[in-house]
XYZ file of C-alpha atoms in Angstrom:
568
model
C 41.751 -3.759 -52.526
C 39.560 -4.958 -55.326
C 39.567 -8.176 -56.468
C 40.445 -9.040 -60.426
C 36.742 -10.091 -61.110
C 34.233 -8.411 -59.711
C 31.814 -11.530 -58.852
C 28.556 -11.125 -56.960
C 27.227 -14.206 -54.470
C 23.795 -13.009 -54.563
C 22.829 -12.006 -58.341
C 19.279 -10.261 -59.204
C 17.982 -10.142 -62.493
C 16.014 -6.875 -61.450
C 16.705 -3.683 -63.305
C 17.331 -5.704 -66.509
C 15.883 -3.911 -69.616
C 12.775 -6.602 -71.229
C 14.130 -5.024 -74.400
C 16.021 -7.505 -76.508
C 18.977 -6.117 -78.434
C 17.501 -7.786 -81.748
C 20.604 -7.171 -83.717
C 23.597 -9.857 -82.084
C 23.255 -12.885 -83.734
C 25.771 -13.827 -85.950
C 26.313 -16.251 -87.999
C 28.266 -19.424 -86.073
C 29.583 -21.721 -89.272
C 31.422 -24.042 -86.092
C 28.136 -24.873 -84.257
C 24.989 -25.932 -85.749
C 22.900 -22.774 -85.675
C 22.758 -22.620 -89.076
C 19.946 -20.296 -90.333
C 19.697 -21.267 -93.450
C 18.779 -24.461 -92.602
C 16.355 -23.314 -90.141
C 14.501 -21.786 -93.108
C 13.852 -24.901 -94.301
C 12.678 -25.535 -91.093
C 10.639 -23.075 -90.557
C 8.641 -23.696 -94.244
C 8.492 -27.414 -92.798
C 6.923 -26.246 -89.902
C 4.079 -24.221 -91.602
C 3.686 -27.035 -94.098
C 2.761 -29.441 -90.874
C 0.976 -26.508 -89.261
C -1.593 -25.954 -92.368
C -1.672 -30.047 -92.986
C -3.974 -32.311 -90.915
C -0.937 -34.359 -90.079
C 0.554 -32.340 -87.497
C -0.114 -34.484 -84.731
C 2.088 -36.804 -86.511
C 5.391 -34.691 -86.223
C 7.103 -36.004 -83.007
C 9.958 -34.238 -82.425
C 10.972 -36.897 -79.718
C 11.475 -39.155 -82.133
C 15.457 -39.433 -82.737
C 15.629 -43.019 -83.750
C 17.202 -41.858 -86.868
C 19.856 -39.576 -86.371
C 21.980 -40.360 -89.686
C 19.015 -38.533 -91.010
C 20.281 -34.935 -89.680
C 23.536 -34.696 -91.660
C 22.064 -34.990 -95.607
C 25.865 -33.810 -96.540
C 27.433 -37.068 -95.111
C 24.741 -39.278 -96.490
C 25.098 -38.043 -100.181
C 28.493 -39.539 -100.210
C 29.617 -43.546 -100.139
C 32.158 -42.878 -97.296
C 35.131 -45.467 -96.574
C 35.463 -46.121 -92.744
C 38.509 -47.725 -91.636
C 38.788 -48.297 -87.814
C 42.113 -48.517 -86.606
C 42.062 -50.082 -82.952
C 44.480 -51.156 -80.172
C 46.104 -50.767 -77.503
C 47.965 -47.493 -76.209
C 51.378 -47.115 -78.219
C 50.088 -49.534 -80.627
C 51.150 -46.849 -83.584
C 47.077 -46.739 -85.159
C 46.681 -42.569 -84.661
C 50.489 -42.492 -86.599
C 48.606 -44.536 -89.744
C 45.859 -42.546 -89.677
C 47.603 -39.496 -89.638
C 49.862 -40.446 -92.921
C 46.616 -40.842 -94.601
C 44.992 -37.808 -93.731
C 48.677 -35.981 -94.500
C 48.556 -37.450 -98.138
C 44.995 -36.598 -98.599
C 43.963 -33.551 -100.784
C 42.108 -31.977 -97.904
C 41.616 -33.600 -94.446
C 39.684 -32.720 -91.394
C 41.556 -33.916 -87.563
C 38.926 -34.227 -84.788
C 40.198 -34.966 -81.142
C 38.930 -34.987 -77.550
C 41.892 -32.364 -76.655
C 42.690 -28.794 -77.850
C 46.247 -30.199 -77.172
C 45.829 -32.915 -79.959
C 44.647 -30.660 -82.343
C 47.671 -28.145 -81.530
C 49.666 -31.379 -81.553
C 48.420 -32.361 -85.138
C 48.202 -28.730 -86.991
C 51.686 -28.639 -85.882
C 52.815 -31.971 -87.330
C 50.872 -31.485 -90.494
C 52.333 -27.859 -91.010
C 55.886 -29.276 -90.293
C 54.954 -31.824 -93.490
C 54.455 -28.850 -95.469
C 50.486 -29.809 -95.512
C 49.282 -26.476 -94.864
C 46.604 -27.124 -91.589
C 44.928 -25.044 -89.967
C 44.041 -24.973 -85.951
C 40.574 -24.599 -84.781
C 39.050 -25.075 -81.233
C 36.509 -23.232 -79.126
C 39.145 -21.194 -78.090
C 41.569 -20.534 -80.605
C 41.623 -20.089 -85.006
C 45.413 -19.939 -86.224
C 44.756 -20.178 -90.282
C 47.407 -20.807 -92.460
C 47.466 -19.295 -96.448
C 46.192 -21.830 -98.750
C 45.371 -24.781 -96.085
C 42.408 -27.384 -97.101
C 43.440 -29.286 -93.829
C 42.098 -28.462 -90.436
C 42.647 -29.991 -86.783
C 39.640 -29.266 -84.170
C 38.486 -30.721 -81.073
C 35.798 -33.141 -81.704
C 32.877 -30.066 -80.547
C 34.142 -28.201 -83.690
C 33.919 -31.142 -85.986
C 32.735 -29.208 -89.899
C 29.322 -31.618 -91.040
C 28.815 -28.646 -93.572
C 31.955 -29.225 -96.034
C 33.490 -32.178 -97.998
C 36.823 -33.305 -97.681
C 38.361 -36.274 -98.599
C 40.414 -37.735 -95.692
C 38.971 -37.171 -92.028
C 40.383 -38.474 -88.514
C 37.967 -39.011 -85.760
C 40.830 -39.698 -82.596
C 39.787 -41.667 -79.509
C 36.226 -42.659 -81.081
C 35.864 -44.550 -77.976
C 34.539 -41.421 -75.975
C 31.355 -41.545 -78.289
C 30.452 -43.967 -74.902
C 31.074 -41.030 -72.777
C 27.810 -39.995 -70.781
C 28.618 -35.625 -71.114
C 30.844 -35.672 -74.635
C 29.706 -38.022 -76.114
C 27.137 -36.987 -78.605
C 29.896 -34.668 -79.799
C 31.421 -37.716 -81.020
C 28.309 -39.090 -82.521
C 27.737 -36.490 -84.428
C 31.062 -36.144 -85.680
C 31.070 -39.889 -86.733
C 27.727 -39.656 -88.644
C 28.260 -36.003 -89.657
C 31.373 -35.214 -91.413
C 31.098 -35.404 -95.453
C 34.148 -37.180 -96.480
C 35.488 -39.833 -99.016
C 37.381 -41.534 -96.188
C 36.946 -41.896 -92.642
C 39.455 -42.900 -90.124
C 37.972 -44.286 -86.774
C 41.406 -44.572 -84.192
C 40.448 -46.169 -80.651
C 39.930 -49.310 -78.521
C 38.590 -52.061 -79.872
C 35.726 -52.186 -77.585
C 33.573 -49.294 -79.764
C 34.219 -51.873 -83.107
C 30.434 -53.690 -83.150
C 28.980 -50.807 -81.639
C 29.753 -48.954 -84.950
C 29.424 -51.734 -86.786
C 25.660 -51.476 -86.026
C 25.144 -47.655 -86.046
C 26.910 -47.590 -89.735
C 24.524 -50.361 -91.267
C 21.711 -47.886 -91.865
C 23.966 -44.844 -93.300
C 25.448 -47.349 -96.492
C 29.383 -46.789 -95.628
C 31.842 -49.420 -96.831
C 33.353 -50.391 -92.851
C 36.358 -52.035 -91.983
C 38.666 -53.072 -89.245
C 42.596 -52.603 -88.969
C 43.521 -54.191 -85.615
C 47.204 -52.912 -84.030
C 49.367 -54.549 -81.633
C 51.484 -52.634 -78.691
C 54.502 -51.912 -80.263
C 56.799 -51.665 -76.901
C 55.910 -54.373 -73.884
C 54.413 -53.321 -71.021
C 55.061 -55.215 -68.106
C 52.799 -55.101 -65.077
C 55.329 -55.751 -61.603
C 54.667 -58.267 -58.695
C 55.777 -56.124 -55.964
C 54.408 -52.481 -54.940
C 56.400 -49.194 -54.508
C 58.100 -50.045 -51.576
C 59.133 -46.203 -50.620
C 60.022 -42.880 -52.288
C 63.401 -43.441 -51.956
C 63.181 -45.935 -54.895
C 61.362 -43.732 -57.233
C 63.775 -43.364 -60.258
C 63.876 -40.740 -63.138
C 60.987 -41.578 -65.602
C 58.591 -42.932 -62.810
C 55.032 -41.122 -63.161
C 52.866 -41.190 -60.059
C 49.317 -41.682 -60.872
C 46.496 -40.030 -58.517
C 43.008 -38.232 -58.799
C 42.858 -35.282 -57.021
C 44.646 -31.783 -56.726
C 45.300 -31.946 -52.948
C 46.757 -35.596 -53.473
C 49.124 -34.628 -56.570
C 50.997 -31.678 -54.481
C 51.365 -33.951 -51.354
C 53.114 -36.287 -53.423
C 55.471 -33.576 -55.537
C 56.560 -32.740 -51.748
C 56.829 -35.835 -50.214
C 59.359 -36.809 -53.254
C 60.827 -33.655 -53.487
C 61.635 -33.623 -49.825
C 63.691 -36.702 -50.532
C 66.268 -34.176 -51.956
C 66.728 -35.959 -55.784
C 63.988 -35.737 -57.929
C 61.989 -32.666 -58.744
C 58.485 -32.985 -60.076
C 56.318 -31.912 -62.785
C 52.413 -32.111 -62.702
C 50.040 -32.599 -64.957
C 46.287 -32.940 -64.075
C 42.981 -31.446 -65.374
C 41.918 -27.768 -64.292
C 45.775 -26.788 -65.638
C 45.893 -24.249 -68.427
C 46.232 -26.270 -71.448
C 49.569 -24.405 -72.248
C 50.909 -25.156 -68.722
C 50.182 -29.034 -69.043
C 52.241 -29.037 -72.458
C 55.163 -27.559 -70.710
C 55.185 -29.578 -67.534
C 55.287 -32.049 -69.805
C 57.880 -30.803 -71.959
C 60.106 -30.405 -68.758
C 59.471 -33.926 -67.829
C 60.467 -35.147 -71.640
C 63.693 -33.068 -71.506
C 66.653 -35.323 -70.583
C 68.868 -32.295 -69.504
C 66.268 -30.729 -67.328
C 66.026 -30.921 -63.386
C 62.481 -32.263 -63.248
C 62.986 -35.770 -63.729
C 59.629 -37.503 -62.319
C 56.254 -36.469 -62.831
C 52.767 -36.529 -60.407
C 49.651 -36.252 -62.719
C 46.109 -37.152 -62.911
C 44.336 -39.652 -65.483
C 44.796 -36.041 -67.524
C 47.575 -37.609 -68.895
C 45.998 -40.766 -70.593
C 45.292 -39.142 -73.636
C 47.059 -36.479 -75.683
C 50.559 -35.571 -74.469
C 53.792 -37.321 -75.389
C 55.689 -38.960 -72.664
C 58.913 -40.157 -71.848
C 57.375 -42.607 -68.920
C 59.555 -45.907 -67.478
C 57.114 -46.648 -65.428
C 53.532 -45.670 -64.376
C 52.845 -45.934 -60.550
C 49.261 -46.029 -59.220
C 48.724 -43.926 -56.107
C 45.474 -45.692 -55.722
C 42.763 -47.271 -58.594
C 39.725 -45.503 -57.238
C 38.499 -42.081 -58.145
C 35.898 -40.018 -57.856
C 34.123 -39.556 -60.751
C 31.670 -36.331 -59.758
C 28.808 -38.692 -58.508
C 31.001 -41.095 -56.135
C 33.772 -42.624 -55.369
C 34.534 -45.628 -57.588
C 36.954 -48.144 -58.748
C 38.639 -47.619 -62.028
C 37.594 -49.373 -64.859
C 39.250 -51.860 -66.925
C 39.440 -49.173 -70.086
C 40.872 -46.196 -67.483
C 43.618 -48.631 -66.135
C 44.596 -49.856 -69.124
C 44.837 -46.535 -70.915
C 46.996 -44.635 -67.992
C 48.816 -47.829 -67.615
C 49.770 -47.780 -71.426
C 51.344 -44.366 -71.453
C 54.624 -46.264 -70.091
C 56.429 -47.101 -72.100
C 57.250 -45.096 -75.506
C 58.572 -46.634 -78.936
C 61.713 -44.877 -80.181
C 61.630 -42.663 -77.021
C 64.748 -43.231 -73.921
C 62.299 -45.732 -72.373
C 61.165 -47.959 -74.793
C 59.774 -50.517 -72.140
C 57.089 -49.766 -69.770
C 56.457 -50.837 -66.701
C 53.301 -50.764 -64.401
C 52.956 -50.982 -60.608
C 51.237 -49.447 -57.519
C 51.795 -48.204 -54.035
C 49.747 -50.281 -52.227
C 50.049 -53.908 -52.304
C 46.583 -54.591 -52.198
C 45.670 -52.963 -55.664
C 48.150 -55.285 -57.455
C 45.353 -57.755 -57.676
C 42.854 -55.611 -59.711
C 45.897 -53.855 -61.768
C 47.213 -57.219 -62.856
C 43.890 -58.700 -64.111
C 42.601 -55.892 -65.652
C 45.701 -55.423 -67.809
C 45.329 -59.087 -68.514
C 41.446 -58.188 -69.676
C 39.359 -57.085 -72.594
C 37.603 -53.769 -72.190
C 33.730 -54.528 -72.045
C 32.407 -53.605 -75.214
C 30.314 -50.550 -75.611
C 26.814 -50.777 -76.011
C 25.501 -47.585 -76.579
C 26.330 -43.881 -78.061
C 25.270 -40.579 -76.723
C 23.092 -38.687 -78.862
C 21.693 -34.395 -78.131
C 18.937 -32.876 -79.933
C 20.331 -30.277 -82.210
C 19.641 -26.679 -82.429
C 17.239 -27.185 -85.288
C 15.235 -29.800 -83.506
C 15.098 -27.523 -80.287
C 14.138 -24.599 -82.592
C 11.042 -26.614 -84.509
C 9.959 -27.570 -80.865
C 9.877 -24.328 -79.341
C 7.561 -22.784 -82.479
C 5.019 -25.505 -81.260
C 5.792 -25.009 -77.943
C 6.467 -21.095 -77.852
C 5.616 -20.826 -73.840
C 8.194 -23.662 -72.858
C 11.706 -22.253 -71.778
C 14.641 -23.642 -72.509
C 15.096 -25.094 -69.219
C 11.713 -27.208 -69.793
C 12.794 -27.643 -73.247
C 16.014 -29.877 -72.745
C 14.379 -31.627 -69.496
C 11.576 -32.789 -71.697
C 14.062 -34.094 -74.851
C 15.647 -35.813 -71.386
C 12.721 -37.471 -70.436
C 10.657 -38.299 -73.661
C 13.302 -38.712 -76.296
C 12.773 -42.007 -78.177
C 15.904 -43.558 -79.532
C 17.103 -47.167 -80.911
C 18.665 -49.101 -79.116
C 22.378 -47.895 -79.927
C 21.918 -44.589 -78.227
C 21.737 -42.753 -74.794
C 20.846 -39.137 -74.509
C 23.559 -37.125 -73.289
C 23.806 -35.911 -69.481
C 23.192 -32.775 -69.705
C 22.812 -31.190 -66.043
C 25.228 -28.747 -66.218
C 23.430 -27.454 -69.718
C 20.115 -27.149 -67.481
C 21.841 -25.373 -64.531
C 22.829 -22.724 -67.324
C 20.032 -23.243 -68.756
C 17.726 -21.983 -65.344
C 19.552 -19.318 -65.676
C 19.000 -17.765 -69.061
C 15.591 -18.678 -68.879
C 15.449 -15.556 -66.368
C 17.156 -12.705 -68.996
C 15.146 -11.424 -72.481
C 17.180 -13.380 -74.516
C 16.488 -15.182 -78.010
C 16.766 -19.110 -77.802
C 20.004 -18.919 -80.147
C 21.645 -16.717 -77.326
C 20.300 -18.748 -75.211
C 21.687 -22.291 -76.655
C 25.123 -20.441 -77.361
C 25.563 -19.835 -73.418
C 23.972 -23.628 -72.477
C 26.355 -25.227 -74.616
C 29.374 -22.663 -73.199
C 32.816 -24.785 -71.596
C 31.975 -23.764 -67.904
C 31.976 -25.944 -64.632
C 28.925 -24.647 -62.828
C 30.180 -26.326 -59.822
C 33.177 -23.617 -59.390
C 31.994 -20.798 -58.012
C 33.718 -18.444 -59.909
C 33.219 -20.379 -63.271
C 29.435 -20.066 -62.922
C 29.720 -16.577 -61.569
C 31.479 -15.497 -64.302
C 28.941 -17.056 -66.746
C 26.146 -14.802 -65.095
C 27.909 -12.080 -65.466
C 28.372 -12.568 -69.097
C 24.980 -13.227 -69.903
C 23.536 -10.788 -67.818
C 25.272 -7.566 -69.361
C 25.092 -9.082 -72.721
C 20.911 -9.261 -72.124
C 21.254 -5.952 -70.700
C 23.746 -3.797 -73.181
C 24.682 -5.901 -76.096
C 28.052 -5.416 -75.358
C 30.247 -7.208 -72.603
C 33.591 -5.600 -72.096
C 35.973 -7.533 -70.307
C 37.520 -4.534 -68.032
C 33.556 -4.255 -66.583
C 34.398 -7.624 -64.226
C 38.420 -7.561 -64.819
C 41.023 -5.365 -63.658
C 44.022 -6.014 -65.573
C 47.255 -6.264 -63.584
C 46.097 -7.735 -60.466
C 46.963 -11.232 -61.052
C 49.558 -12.528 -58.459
C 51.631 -15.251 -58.038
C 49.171 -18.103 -55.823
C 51.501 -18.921 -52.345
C 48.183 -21.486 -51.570
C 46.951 -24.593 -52.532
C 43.481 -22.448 -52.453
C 45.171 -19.009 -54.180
C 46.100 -21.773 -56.910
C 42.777 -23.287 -57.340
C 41.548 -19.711 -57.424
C 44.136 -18.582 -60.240
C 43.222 -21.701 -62.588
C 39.486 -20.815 -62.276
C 40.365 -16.867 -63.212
C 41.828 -18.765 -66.479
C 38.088 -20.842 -66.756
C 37.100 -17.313 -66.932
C 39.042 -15.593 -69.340
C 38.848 -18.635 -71.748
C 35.112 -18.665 -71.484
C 35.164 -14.818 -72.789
C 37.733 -16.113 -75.300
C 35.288 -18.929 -76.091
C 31.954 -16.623 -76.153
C 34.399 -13.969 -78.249
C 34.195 -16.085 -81.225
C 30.657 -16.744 -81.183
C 29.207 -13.455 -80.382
C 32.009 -11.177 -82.207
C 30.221 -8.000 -82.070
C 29.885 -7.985 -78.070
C 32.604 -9.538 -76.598
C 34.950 -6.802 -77.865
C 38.053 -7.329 -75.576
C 39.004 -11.291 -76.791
C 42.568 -9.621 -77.147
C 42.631 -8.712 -73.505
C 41.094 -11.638 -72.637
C 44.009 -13.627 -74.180
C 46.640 -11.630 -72.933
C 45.285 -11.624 -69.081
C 44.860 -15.932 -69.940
C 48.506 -15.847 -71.165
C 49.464 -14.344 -67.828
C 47.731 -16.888 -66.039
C 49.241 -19.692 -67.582
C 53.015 -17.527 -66.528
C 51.845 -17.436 -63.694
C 50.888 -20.811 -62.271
C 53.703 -22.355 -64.641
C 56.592 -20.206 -62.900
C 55.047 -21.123 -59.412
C 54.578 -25.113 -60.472
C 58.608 -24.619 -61.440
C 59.713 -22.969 -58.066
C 58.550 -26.229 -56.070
C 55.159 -24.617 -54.856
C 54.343 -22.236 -52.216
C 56.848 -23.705 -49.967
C 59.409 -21.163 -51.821
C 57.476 -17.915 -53.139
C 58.561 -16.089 -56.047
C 58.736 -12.594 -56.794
C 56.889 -11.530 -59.631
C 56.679 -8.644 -61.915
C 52.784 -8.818 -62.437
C 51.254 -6.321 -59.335
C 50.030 -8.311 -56.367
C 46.600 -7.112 -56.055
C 44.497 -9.705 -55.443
C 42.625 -8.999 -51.545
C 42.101 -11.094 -48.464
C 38.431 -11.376 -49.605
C 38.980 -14.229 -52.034
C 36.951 -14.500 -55.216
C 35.879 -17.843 -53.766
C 33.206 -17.812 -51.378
C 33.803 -19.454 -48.141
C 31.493 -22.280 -48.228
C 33.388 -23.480 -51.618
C 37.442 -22.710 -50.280
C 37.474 -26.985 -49.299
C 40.782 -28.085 -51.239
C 39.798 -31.158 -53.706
């Protein structure tokens, strides 16, 4: 039988039309391909191209990048940083500000805190509305919006705006979307909430863009108290505890181990889960009169979900991080270890410990350490600057494009440029379909892991029938109604990349509205997805399968290929 997407291992780009479509670019008012500023580019450009100066314009030069957002520079912005510790209460005073403000803007690293913040703001009666890559729920009359940080507006004014865990401006893929947002957005006041390690770093990229800058330092308001002794078995796990490890395969062998004990069930929380799922694993957990008492999760859960957690229990403090396998830092263990522990919640105090005796040494003095203070921001080329290049340049590709702003950029000393190797695998791809470099840019900067197989395949398949016809209707690589219910740990990781999938369409859907056609499909076919793996995670796992009313159509010949069906 056929499986739900139609992905090919071996993809040609023969047969494809050279013809561009011409007519599907939109404008994108969330990203910055904004046209009419790239008229202004494009009379800057012939000014240097008819001037004997034009040697002079290096577009490697991004030394300067408070010069890209004129908005935010016109105004004498008030930044308050509000840093501490985890449960220290500095988001809450933020948040009152930006509810008493007369319009407000919420940036986060998480489409959860921005759900989690619309939703508070709404409940205020401050009408908010909700905007992330995937999802716009407007409300009548609202001059308050929560995004993730990608989304961040740096073309209006507002007077209050909230820039949530402005630590990750350090972080080597996301964190010239923090950058940006911190030197972008046009508002009276700007609230900074994070760890106290990003305060001189700021301190030194503010001094050039004239904002008044100060520092409101929090304390933990609950104690957190690191233990002497280890886990000794699962028999003393106890309702509250939250096992702490970094992979998939890891997380389920623990959910069994303690389940097999016969009196806790688990909840899970980790990464690659729908979004939706993760907020009700959690909200299972948080729920004193439901069954699932304990919960296994991932470092997923040091930011951006609420928890009830007595006491956080480390697995093991080394990870892998994508390029090896590492120690945790002092910021990571200090941030998961700070989600026990809750003020006002049923477990006020929060303890810390781990399962093997021999991590106790590097738990206990990193606790008892300051995170090393950041030195450096990440910082991307924008669209306009990649534009102005390639009209010098109009034989470079994309591909050669980035690699070159990679190599050659010249910055100041507070800045990095951004890793950006999964924007160049995309990127060697595009290259290869007639595509204009907007199109092009729109699919580079697209959430996908190219390292999932189905992800990336997925991707292709997008942008190749979009190059080809215009028009990319879901049902062409979809066949609604053959999701099933996963009874493997590799039917599972299979399922949550089919929801990669259908959020990237989601995603693309409100970029390129005239072609992707079928976002309500799309959303419906994600929503079953998330049903899905949700009433499996409930069940206890594929160790008790479920019926379920959704067809079971999915065939033997897995979307995954078999070089890439390794568990985690």
């Amino acid at each position: 039988m056929p499986s739900s997407f139609l992905l090919r291992r071996h993809l040609s780009f023969s047969g494809i039309s050279p013809t561009f479509h011409g007519t599907m670019e939109p404008f994108h008012r969330h990203l910055e391909l904004r046209f009419r500023i790239l008229v202004g580019v494009c009379n800057r450009i012939r000014q240097f191209s008819s001037s004997s100066s034009t040697s002079k314009l290096d577009f490697m030069d991004l030394t300067h990048p408070h010069t890209w957002y004129p908005n935010a520079r016109r105004k004498s912005r008030k930044v308050i940083m509000h840093v501490g510790p985890t449960n220290s209460g500095k988001t809450h005073h933020a948040l009152k500000r930006l509810e008493s403000s007369s319009s407000g803007i919420y940036c986060g690293p998480l489409r959860l805190l921005a759900w989690e913040v619309a939703k508070r703001l709404n409940k205020a009666n401050v009408p908010c509305d909700m905007i992330t890559g995937q999802e716009r729920e407007e409300i009548d009359g609202a001059k308050h919006k929560a995004m993730t940080v990608e989304m961040a507006d740096v073309t209006s004014d507002y007077h209050c705006a909230v820039i949530d865990e402005i630590q990750m401006l350090g972080c080597r893929t996301r964190g010239f979307s923090f950058t940006r947002a911190l030197l972008g957005i046009s508002t009276d006041e700007l609230h900074l909430c994070g760890d106290v390690s990003s305060v001189p770093l700021i301190q030194g990229i503010l001094k050039v863009t004239g904002d008044d800058f100060e520092v409101q330092y929090y304390e933990r308001l609950s104690p957190l108290v690191p233990l002497n002794v280890p886990l000794r078995s699962f028999s003393d796990i106890q309702t509250g505890d939250c096992i702490v490890t970094f992979s998939r395969r890891q997380i389920y062998k623990l959910k069994r181990q303690i389940e097999n004990g016969g009196k806790h069930l688990c909840s899970v929380v980790y990464g690659s889960l729908p979004p939706e799922t993760r907020t009700r694993q959690a909200t299972m957990f948080n729920d004193a009169t439901s069954e699932f008492d304990v919960l296994v999760a991932s470092d997923a859960i040091g930011m951006g979900l609420n928890l009830n957690i007595s006491r956080i229990i480390f697995s093991t403090l080394k990870k892998f991080d994508g390029i090896e396998e590492r120690d945790l830092t002092v910021p990571e263990i200090k941030q998961i270890a700070g989600r026990a522990g809750r003020f006002g919640s049923k477990f006020p105090d929060g303890e810390v410990t781990c399962m093997n005796v021999k991590d106790l040494p590097l738990l206990h003095s990193s606790l008892k350490s300051l995170s090393p203070v950041l030195e450096r921001a990440g910082l991307f080329p924008t669209f306009d600057l990649l534009f102005m290049h390639s009209r010098f340049h109009p034989t470079k590709s994309l591909y050669q494009m980035l690699e070159h702003f990679v190599d050659n950029a010249k910055l100041s000393s507070n800045y990095f440029i951004a890793d950006c190797e999964e924007m160049l695998k995309v990127a060697a791809i595009v290259d290869e379909l007639p595509l204009g470099l907007h199109d092009k840019y729109l699919f580079v900067i697209s959430p996908v892991d190219m390292n999932n197989d189905i992800s990336s395949q997925g991707l292709i398949q997008f942008a190749q029938t979009y190059a080809k016809k215009g028009i990319v209707r879901l049902r062409e690589i979809f066949t609604p109604g053959t999701l099933q219910v996963p009874k493997s740990h590799s039917a599972l990781k299979e399922l949550e990349s089919i929801y990669q999938v259908l959020d990237l369409y989601v995603w693309l859907s409100f970029r390129l509205e005239d072609s992707f056609l079928d976002r309500e499909l799309a959303l419906s076919q994600r929503a079953i997805c998330s049903m899905l793996i949700e009433g499996f995670l409930e069940r206890g796992g594929w160790r008790q399968p479920m019926a379920s009313s959704v067809p079971s159509r999915i065939s033997s010949n897995s979307l995954l290929s078999q070089s890439n069906k390794q568990d985690l």
